[in-house]
mmCIF file of C-alpha atoms in Angstrom:
data_model
loop_
_atom_site.group_PDB
_atom_site.id
_atom_site.type_symbol
_atom_site.label_atom_id
_atom_site.label_comp_id
_atom_site.label_asym_id
_atom_site.label_seq_id
_atom_site.Cartn_x
_atom_site.Cartn_y
_atom_site.Cartn_z
ATOM 1 C CA MET A 1 -9.849 -19.666 4.137
ATOM 2 C CA THR A 2 -12.832 -17.430 3.417
ATOM 3 C CA GLU A 3 -12.552 -15.489 0.163
ATOM 4 C CA VAL A 4 -13.479 -11.917 1.125
ATOM 5 C CA ILE A 5 -12.728 -10.351 -2.274
ATOM 6 C CA ARG A 6 -13.013 -12.294 -5.532
ATOM 7 C CA ILE A 7 -12.159 -10.663 -8.869
ATOM 8 C CA ARG A 8 -11.879 -12.368 -12.237
ATOM 9 C CA ASN A 9 -10.973 -10.616 -15.511
ATOM 10 C CA LEU A 10 -11.898 -7.135 -14.336
ATOM 11 C CA SER A 11 -11.419 -4.317 -16.841
ATOM 12 C CA LYS A 12 -12.200 -0.629 -16.417
ATOM 13 C CA SER A 13 -12.063 2.335 -18.768
ATOM 14 C CA TYR A 14 -12.921 6.010 -18.413
ATOM 15 C CA ASN A 15 -15.460 7.336 -20.932
ATOM 16 C CA ASN A 16 -14.902 4.117 -22.880
ATOM 17 C CA ARG A 17 -11.525 5.492 -24.016
ATOM 18 C CA VAL A 18 -8.787 5.556 -21.361
ATOM 19 C CA VAL A 19 -8.129 2.010 -20.117
ATOM 20 C CA ALA A 20 -7.361 1.931 -16.386
ATOM 21 C CA LEU A 21 -7.516 -1.815 -15.677
ATOM 22 C CA LYS A 22 -6.923 -4.772 -18.005
ATOM 23 C CA LYS A 23 -8.363 -8.183 -17.033
ATOM 24 C CA ILE A 24 -7.303 -8.089 -13.375
ATOM 25 C CA SER A 25 -7.853 -11.271 -11.353
ATOM 26 C CA LEU A 26 -7.133 -11.644 -7.634
ATOM 27 C CA SER A 27 -8.475 -13.047 -4.381
ATOM 28 C CA VAL A 28 -8.142 -11.602 -0.875
ATOM 29 C CA PHE A 29 -8.748 -13.998 2.002
ATOM 30 C CA GLY A 30 -10.118 -13.356 5.464
ATOM 31 C CA GLY A 31 -7.591 -12.147 8.025
ATOM 32 C CA GLU A 32 -4.764 -11.435 5.590
ATOM 33 C CA CYS A 33 -3.102 -8.181 4.592
ATOM 34 C CA TYR A 34 -2.993 -7.882 0.814
ATOM 35 C CA GLY A 35 -0.948 -5.123 -0.823
ATOM 36 C CA LEU A 36 -1.336 -3.411 -4.194
ATOM 37 C CA LEU A 37 1.916 -1.896 -5.447
ATOM 38 C CA GLY A 38 2.582 0.034 -8.612
ATOM 39 C CA PRO A 39 3.741 3.396 -9.967
ATOM 40 C CA ASN A 40 1.323 6.290 -10.363
ATOM 41 C CA GLY A 41 -1.237 5.410 -12.993
ATOM 42 C CA ALA A 42 -0.952 1.664 -12.427
ATOM 43 C CA GLY A 43 -4.654 1.398 -11.528
ATOM 44 C CA LYS A 44 -4.416 0.744 -7.780
ATOM 45 C CA THR A 45 -6.817 3.443 -6.616
ATOM 46 C CA THR A 46 -9.261 2.666 -9.438
ATOM 47 C CA LEU A 47 -9.305 -0.988 -8.363
ATOM 48 C CA MET A 48 -9.984 0.009 -4.750
ATOM 49 C CA LYS A 49 -12.823 2.334 -5.789
ATOM 50 C CA ILE A 50 -14.458 -0.489 -7.730
ATOM 51 C CA ILE A 51 -14.168 -2.791 -4.695
ATOM 52 C CA TYR A 52 -16.107 -0.412 -2.449
ATOM 53 C CA GLY A 53 -18.570 0.638 -5.136
ATOM 54 C CA LYS A 54 -17.419 4.154 -5.988
ATOM 55 C CA ALA A 55 -16.398 3.478 -9.614
ATOM 56 C CA LYS A 56 -19.288 1.739 -11.379
ATOM 57 C CA TYR A 57 -19.327 2.713 -15.037
ATOM 58 C CA PHE A 58 -17.446 1.331 -18.050
ATOM 59 C CA THR A 59 -16.544 -1.770 -16.019
ATOM 60 C CA SER A 60 -16.565 -5.369 -17.255
ATOM 61 C CA PHE A 61 -15.746 -8.613 -15.445
ATOM 62 C CA ASP A 62 -16.423 -12.332 -15.222
ATOM 63 C CA GLU A 63 -16.669 -12.325 -11.407
ATOM 64 C CA LEU A 64 -16.670 -9.472 -8.887
ATOM 65 C CA SER A 65 -17.724 -9.877 -5.268
ATOM 66 C CA VAL A 66 -16.914 -8.521 -1.802
ATOM 67 C CA PHE A 67 -18.355 -10.605 1.062
ATOM 68 C CA GLY A 68 -20.451 -12.245 -1.665
ATOM 69 C CA TYR A 69 -21.995 -8.908 -2.731
ATOM 70 C CA ASN A 70 -21.648 -7.185 -6.100
ATOM 71 C CA PRO A 71 -20.101 -3.744 -5.402
ATOM 72 C CA LEU A 72 -21.702 -2.264 -8.524
ATOM 73 C CA LYS A 73 -25.193 -3.032 -7.208
ATOM 74 C CA GLU A 74 -24.862 -3.704 -3.462
ATOM 75 C CA ASP A 75 -22.277 -1.126 -2.397
ATOM 76 C CA LEU A 76 -24.171 -0.102 0.775
ATOM 77 C CA LYS A 77 -24.080 -3.673 2.072
ATOM 78 C CA ILE A 78 -20.323 -3.744 1.470
ATOM 79 C CA LYS A 79 -19.764 -0.346 3.120
ATOM 80 C CA CYS A 80 -21.510 -1.564 6.279
ATOM 81 C CA LEU A 81 -18.785 -4.209 6.590
ATOM 82 C CA THR A 82 -15.894 -2.044 5.423
ATOM 83 C CA GLY A 83 -13.725 0.796 6.706
ATOM 84 C CA ILE A 84 -12.135 3.067 4.102
ATOM 85 C CA ILE A 85 -9.082 5.297 4.565
ATOM 86 C CA PRO A 86 -8.674 7.468 1.424
ATOM 87 C CA GLN A 87 -5.388 8.972 0.200
ATOM 88 C CA GLU A 88 -6.302 12.427 1.492
ATOM 89 C CA ASP A 89 -7.670 13.163 4.957
ATOM 90 C CA ASN A 90 -11.200 14.552 4.560
ATOM 91 C CA LEU A 91 -12.006 15.478 8.143
ATOM 92 C CA ASP A 92 -14.289 18.442 8.933
ATOM 93 C CA GLU A 93 -11.855 21.064 10.224
ATOM 94 C CA GLU A 94 -14.605 23.144 11.843
ATOM 95 C CA LEU A 95 -15.454 20.304 14.228
ATOM 96 C CA SER A 96 -13.626 18.676 17.119
ATOM 97 C CA VAL A 97 -12.077 15.215 17.149
ATOM 98 C CA PHE A 98 -15.091 13.805 19.006
ATOM 99 C CA GLU A 99 -17.621 15.556 16.746
ATOM 100 C CA ASN A 100 -15.999 14.157 13.601
ATOM 101 C CA LEU A 101 -16.288 10.617 14.909
ATOM 102 C CA TYR A 102 -19.751 11.083 16.417
ATOM 103 C CA ILE A 103 -21.294 12.432 13.205
ATOM 104 C CA TYR A 104 -19.695 9.617 11.213
ATOM 105 C CA SER A 105 -21.144 7.017 13.613
ATOM 106 C CA LYS A 106 -24.639 8.244 12.709
ATOM 107 C CA TYR A 107 -24.178 6.917 9.165
ATOM 108 C CA PHE A 108 -24.260 3.462 10.749
ATOM 109 C CA GLY A 109 -27.255 4.197 12.975
ATOM 110 C CA MET A 110 -25.296 3.780 16.209
ATOM 111 C CA PRO A 111 -27.160 4.804 19.425
ATOM 112 C CA LYS A 112 -25.573 7.663 21.379
ATOM 113 C CA LYS A 113 -24.229 5.565 24.271
ATOM 114 C CA GLU A 114 -22.800 2.916 21.944
ATOM 115 C CA SER A 115 -21.263 5.607 19.765
ATOM 116 C CA GLU A 116 -19.608 7.417 22.679
ATOM 117 C CA LYS A 117 -18.212 4.166 24.051
ATOM 118 C CA ARG A 118 -16.811 3.190 20.645
ATOM 119 C CA ILE A 119 -15.266 6.643 20.149
ATOM 120 C CA GLU A 120 -13.540 6.410 23.518
ATOM 121 C CA GLU A 121 -12.144 2.985 22.592
ATOM 122 C CA LEU A 122 -10.870 4.218 19.240
ATOM 123 C CA LEU A 123 -9.241 7.381 20.562
ATOM 124 C CA GLU A 124 -7.427 5.287 23.137
ATOM 125 C CA PHE A 125 -6.445 2.735 20.484
ATOM 126 C CA MET A 126 -4.970 5.466 18.251
ATOM 127 C CA ASP A 127 -3.427 7.383 21.201
ATOM 128 C CA LEU A 128 -5.660 10.420 20.662
ATOM 129 C CA LYS A 129 -7.675 10.370 23.871
ATOM 130 C CA GLU A 130 -6.235 13.672 25.098
ATOM 131 C CA LYS A 131 -7.390 15.343 21.849
ATOM 132 C CA TRP A 132 -11.105 14.606 22.460
ATOM 133 C CA ASN A 133 -12.266 18.244 22.238
ATOM 134 C CA VAL A 134 -9.491 19.646 20.034
ATOM 135 C CA LYS A 135 -10.454 21.174 16.672
ATOM 136 C CA ILE A 136 -9.093 19.371 13.596
ATOM 137 C CA ARG A 137 -7.126 22.397 12.390
ATOM 138 C CA GLN A 138 -5.040 22.200 15.583
ATOM 139 C CA LEU A 139 -3.884 18.642 14.931
ATOM 140 C CA SER A 140 -0.598 17.651 13.294
ATOM 141 C CA GLY A 141 -0.596 15.705 10.024
ATOM 142 C CA GLY A 142 0.161 12.487 11.865
ATOM 143 C CA MET A 143 -2.717 13.026 14.290
ATOM 144 C CA LYS A 144 -5.132 13.712 11.432
ATOM 145 C CA ARG A 145 -4.075 10.488 9.747
ATOM 146 C CA ARG A 146 -4.559 8.495 12.942
ATOM 147 C CA LEU A 147 -7.992 10.078 13.391
ATOM 148 C CA THR A 148 -8.952 9.169 9.815
ATOM 149 C CA ILE A 149 -8.052 5.552 10.601
ATOM 150 C CA ALA A 150 -10.054 5.717 13.856
ATOM 151 C CA ARG A 151 -13.059 7.018 11.912
ATOM 152 C CA ALA A 152 -12.810 4.102 9.454
ATOM 153 C CA LEU A 153 -12.967 1.697 12.415
ATOM 154 C CA ILE A 154 -16.118 3.189 13.959
ATOM 155 C CA ASN A 155 -18.353 0.385 12.610
ATOM 156 C CA LYS A 156 -15.956 -2.444 13.605
ATOM 157 C CA PRO A 157 -15.298 -3.339 9.950
ATOM 158 C CA GLN A 158 -14.396 -6.814 8.773
ATOM 159 C CA LEU A 159 -12.466 -5.321 5.828
ATOM 160 C CA LEU A 160 -10.188 -2.281 6.095
ATOM 161 C CA ILE A 161 -9.149 -0.520 2.871
ATOM 162 C CA LEU A 162 -6.112 1.755 3.205
ATOM 163 C CA ASP A 163 -5.055 3.897 0.238
ATOM 164 C CA GLU A 164 -1.460 5.031 0.924
ATOM 165 C CA PRO A 165 -2.065 5.353 4.685
ATOM 166 C CA THR A 166 1.349 6.724 5.710
ATOM 167 C CA THR A 167 2.371 8.945 2.790
ATOM 168 C CA GLY A 168 4.084 12.105 4.034
ATOM 169 C CA LEU A 169 4.327 10.975 7.657
ATOM 170 C CA ASP A 170 7.510 10.880 9.711
ATOM 171 C CA PRO A 171 9.035 7.473 10.605
ATOM 172 C CA GLN A 172 7.720 7.521 14.200
ATOM 173 C CA VAL A 173 4.104 7.995 13.096
ATOM 174 C CA ARG A 174 4.523 5.491 10.266
ATOM 175 C CA HIS A 175 5.748 2.769 12.623
ATOM 176 C CA HIS A 176 2.976 3.629 15.088
ATOM 177 C CA ILE A 177 0.366 3.089 12.349
ATOM 178 C CA TRP A 178 2.090 -0.135 11.282
ATOM 179 C CA ASP A 179 1.728 -1.459 14.828
ATOM 180 C CA LYS A 180 -2.003 -0.634 14.821
ATOM 181 C CA ILE A 181 -2.482 -2.350 11.455
ATOM 182 C CA ARG A 182 -0.730 -5.461 12.803
ATOM 183 C CA LYS A 183 -2.980 -5.380 15.855
ATOM 184 C CA LEU A 184 -6.119 -5.188 13.702
ATOM 185 C CA LYS A 185 -4.887 -8.041 11.525
ATOM 186 C CA SER A 186 -4.251 -10.186 14.630
ATOM 187 C CA GLU A 187 -7.909 -9.597 15.559
ATOM 188 C CA GLY A 188 -9.055 -11.045 12.237
ATOM 189 C CA VAL A 189 -9.607 -7.861 10.218
ATOM 190 C CA THR A 190 -8.889 -8.306 6.497
ATOM 191 C CA ILE A 191 -6.718 -5.498 5.141
ATOM 192 C CA LEU A 192 -6.323 -4.230 1.578
ATOM 193 C CA LEU A 193 -3.445 -1.774 1.278
ATOM 194 C CA THR A 194 -1.885 0.392 -1.414
ATOM 195 C CA THR A 195 1.455 2.012 -0.731
ATOM 196 C CA HIS A 196 4.497 3.502 -2.448
ATOM 197 C CA TYR A 197 6.689 2.469 0.487
ATOM 198 C CA MET A 198 8.232 -0.906 -0.357
ATOM 199 C CA GLU A 199 9.319 -1.403 3.259
ATOM 200 C CA GLU A 200 5.721 -0.884 4.371
ATOM 201 C CA ALA A 201 4.483 -3.603 2.022
ATOM 202 C CA TYR A 202 7.300 -5.924 3.071
ATOM 203 C CA GLN A 203 6.579 -5.405 6.777
ATOM 204 C CA LEU A 204 2.788 -5.693 6.665
ATOM 205 C CA CYS A 205 1.605 -7.746 3.703
ATOM 206 C CA ASP A 206 1.096 -11.502 3.553
ATOM 207 C CA ARG A 207 0.769 -11.215 -0.222
ATOM 208 C CA ILE A 208 1.186 -8.438 -2.756
ATOM 209 C CA SER A 209 0.393 -7.749 -6.392
ATOM 210 C CA ILE A 210 2.691 -5.506 -8.408
ATOM 211 C CA MET A 211 0.721 -3.625 -11.069
ATOM 212 C CA ASN A 212 1.779 -1.485 -14.007
ATOM 213 C CA LEU A 213 -0.302 0.343 -16.631
ATOM 214 C CA GLY A 214 -3.494 -1.344 -15.471
ATOM 215 C CA GLU A 215 -2.151 -4.895 -15.501
ATOM 216 C CA LYS A 216 -1.114 -7.265 -12.719
ATOM 217 C CA ILE A 217 2.492 -8.304 -13.341
ATOM 218 C CA ILE A 218 3.191 -10.617 -10.421
ATOM 219 C CA GLU A 219 1.620 -11.815 -7.170
ATOM 220 C CA GLY A 220 2.830 -13.587 -4.043
ATOM 221 C CA ASN A 221 4.470 -13.327 -0.645
ATOM 222 C CA PRO A 222 7.023 -10.462 -0.676
ATOM 223 C CA LEU A 223 9.909 -12.582 0.613
ATOM 224 C CA GLU A 224 9.188 -15.389 -1.855
ATOM 225 C CA LEU A 225 8.863 -12.949 -4.754
ATOM 226 C CA ILE A 226 12.282 -11.476 -3.992
ATOM 227 C CA LYS A 227 13.801 -14.940 -3.616
ATOM 228 C CA ASN A 228 12.397 -16.250 -6.907
ATOM 229 C CA ASN A 229 12.464 -13.220 -9.217
ATOM 230 C CA ILE A 230 15.646 -11.250 -8.659
ATOM 231 C CA GLU A 231 19.303 -11.913 -7.943
ATOM 232 C CA LYS A 232 20.308 -12.203 -4.288
ATOM 233 C CA TYR A 233 22.930 -9.437 -4.166
ATOM 234 C CA VAL A 234 23.535 -6.043 -5.725
ATOM 235 C CA LEU A 235 26.613 -3.831 -5.980
ATOM 236 C CA GLU A 236 25.783 -0.108 -6.113
ATOM 237 C CA VAL A 237 28.425 2.209 -7.571
ATOM 238 C CA SER A 238 28.489 5.887 -8.445
ATOM 239 C CA SER A 239 28.047 6.023 -12.225
ATOM 240 C CA LYS A 240 30.978 8.450 -12.429
ATOM 241 C CA LEU A 241 33.302 5.594 -11.495
ATOM 242 C CA VAL A 242 32.032 3.164 -14.125
ATOM 243 C CA ASN A 243 34.094 2.955 -17.299
ATOM 244 C CA ARG A 244 31.890 2.250 -20.294
ATOM 245 C CA ASN A 245 34.444 -0.274 -21.529
ATOM 246 C CA LEU A 246 34.286 -2.229 -18.274
ATOM 247 C CA LYS A 247 33.887 -5.931 -18.964
ATOM 248 C CA ILE A 248 31.638 -7.857 -16.598
ATOM 249 C CA PRO A 249 30.864 -11.587 -16.432
ATOM 250 C CA GLU A 250 27.672 -12.810 -18.118
ATOM 251 C CA SER A 251 26.390 -13.904 -14.710
ATOM 252 C CA ILE A 252 26.190 -10.247 -13.593
ATOM 253 C CA ARG A 253 23.265 -8.064 -14.696
ATOM 254 C CA LYS A 254 23.768 -4.306 -15.010
ATOM 255 C CA GLU A 255 21.281 -1.457 -14.463
ATOM 256 C CA GLU A 256 22.490 2.076 -15.059
ATOM 257 C CA THR A 257 21.149 5.549 -14.307
ATOM 258 C CA GLU A 258 22.836 8.918 -14.496
ATOM 259 C CA GLU A 259 23.844 8.800 -10.829
ATOM 260 C CA ILE A 260 23.968 5.125 -9.767
ATOM 261 C CA THR A 261 24.960 1.925 -11.564
ATOM 262 C CA LYS A 262 23.818 -1.386 -10.091
ATOM 263 C CA PHE A 263 25.318 -4.818 -10.702
ATOM 264 C CA PHE A 264 23.141 -7.805 -9.740
ATOM 265 C CA SER A 265 24.358 -11.346 -9.085
ATOM 266 C CA GLU A 266 23.566 -14.534 -7.180
ATOM 267 C CA ASP A 267 27.232 -14.736 -6.202
ATOM 268 C CA TYR A 268 28.453 -12.345 -3.514
ATOM 269 C CA GLN A 269 32.129 -13.062 -4.246
ATOM 270 C CA SER A 270 31.809 -12.124 -7.923
ATOM 271 C CA LEU A 271 30.461 -8.708 -6.896
ATOM 272 C CA LYS A 272 33.231 -8.363 -4.347
ATOM 273 C CA ARG A 273 35.825 -8.985 -7.060
ATOM 274 C CA LEU A 274 34.083 -6.518 -9.361
ATOM 275 C CA ALA A 275 34.143 -3.893 -6.605
ATOM 276 C CA THR A 276 37.965 -3.953 -6.601
ATOM 277 C CA LYS A 277 37.917 -2.442 -10.117
ATOM 278 C CA PHE A 278 36.566 0.848 -8.757
ATOM 279 C CA ASP A 279 38.952 3.278 -7.111
ATOM 280 C CA ASN A 280 36.798 4.942 -4.454
ATOM 281 C CA SER A 281 35.245 2.446 -2.023
ATOM 282 C CA ASP A 282 33.288 5.266 -0.348
ATOM 283 C CA ASN A 283 31.050 5.389 -3.418
ATOM 284 C CA LEU A 284 30.001 1.751 -3.523
ATOM 285 C CA VAL A 285 28.103 -0.766 -1.425
ATOM 286 C CA ILE A 286 27.239 -4.457 -1.698
ATOM 287 C CA ARG A 287 23.913 -5.480 -0.150
ATOM 288 C CA GLN A 288 21.088 -7.984 -0.452
ATOM 289 C CA THR A 289 18.376 -7.097 -2.918
ATOM 290 C CA ASN A 290 14.991 -5.964 -1.614
ATOM 291 C CA LEU A 291 11.408 -5.414 -2.726
ATOM 292 C CA GLU A 292 12.218 -2.020 -4.251
ATOM 293 C CA ASP A 293 14.866 -3.608 -6.494
ATOM 294 C CA LEU A 294 12.278 -6.135 -7.697
ATOM 295 C CA PHE A 295 9.657 -3.416 -8.167
ATOM 296 C CA LEU A 296 11.980 -1.367 -10.397
ATOM 297 C CA LYS A 297 13.044 -4.465 -12.340
ATOM 298 C CA LEU A 298 9.411 -5.264 -13.158
ATOM 299 C CA THR A 299 7.985 -1.758 -13.707
ATOM 300 C CA GLY A 300 11.032 0.130 -14.986
ATOM 301 C CA ARG A 301 12.104 3.666 -14.136
ATOM 302 C CA LYS A 302 9.940 5.617 -16.581
ATOM 303 C CA LEU A 303 7.747 8.286 -14.993
ATOM 304 C CA TYR A 304 4.009 8.250 -15.793
ATOM 305 C CA ASP A 305 1.484 11.068 -15.369
#
């Protein structure tokens, strides 16, 4: 497989004081969807900005290349091959849907006829064709997000960078965008994604890295990471029902918060027996563990600014 992004021992600080990234190494291959997960402050957005050449200073590395180019020196060459969807929509609200895309196409030197044809294709692809002449301020949040994605595709990029693409969107719009991302991936587009939605990463990503405080903790296929790094089942109980003197087998791991206590085990039956010790069955559930359980196990529950 072609190595689209290659990073070895990348570190980044701000003003030579605040360390944002600590010796990050990763590879992203052509045609895959690679996800970066982590709490706020983990370094995900900083890493993305370095990849497309926006964050250049106080950066050290052994290797750093995107399509074989150094993003600190050859960022324009990378941007010609890349589509970028930032966290916040930055559309020009005084212009129409078409005008936003048309002006953006001029950054890539597209002739008028080619530009208009591409815009028509993209508006149809993102189900926005009927909004051709509508001003941005008249669009819903979901429509603006879809238009931002359409704009990032104007140059037919080989690499698509999505920074939290569905944050704040309703489930219908989120699933619609997921379908479009899958379609792009099936066409050979390489996708680099950050998200706070564990289900989104699980559904879309071939591989993920979980980051925390500027470091990469773990990397791999989401299903394999869950299988190899956390117990198979979890019992969730209201913490009000849990007696502090409750004795549990050594094979069961306990995580406790003020509201919910979780008991993890490889053995479903042991959790089922434990569940009988709690009076109110309406306040407990036994389920398979998921990517969010693994994420919290690895990064903890502490909040970071």
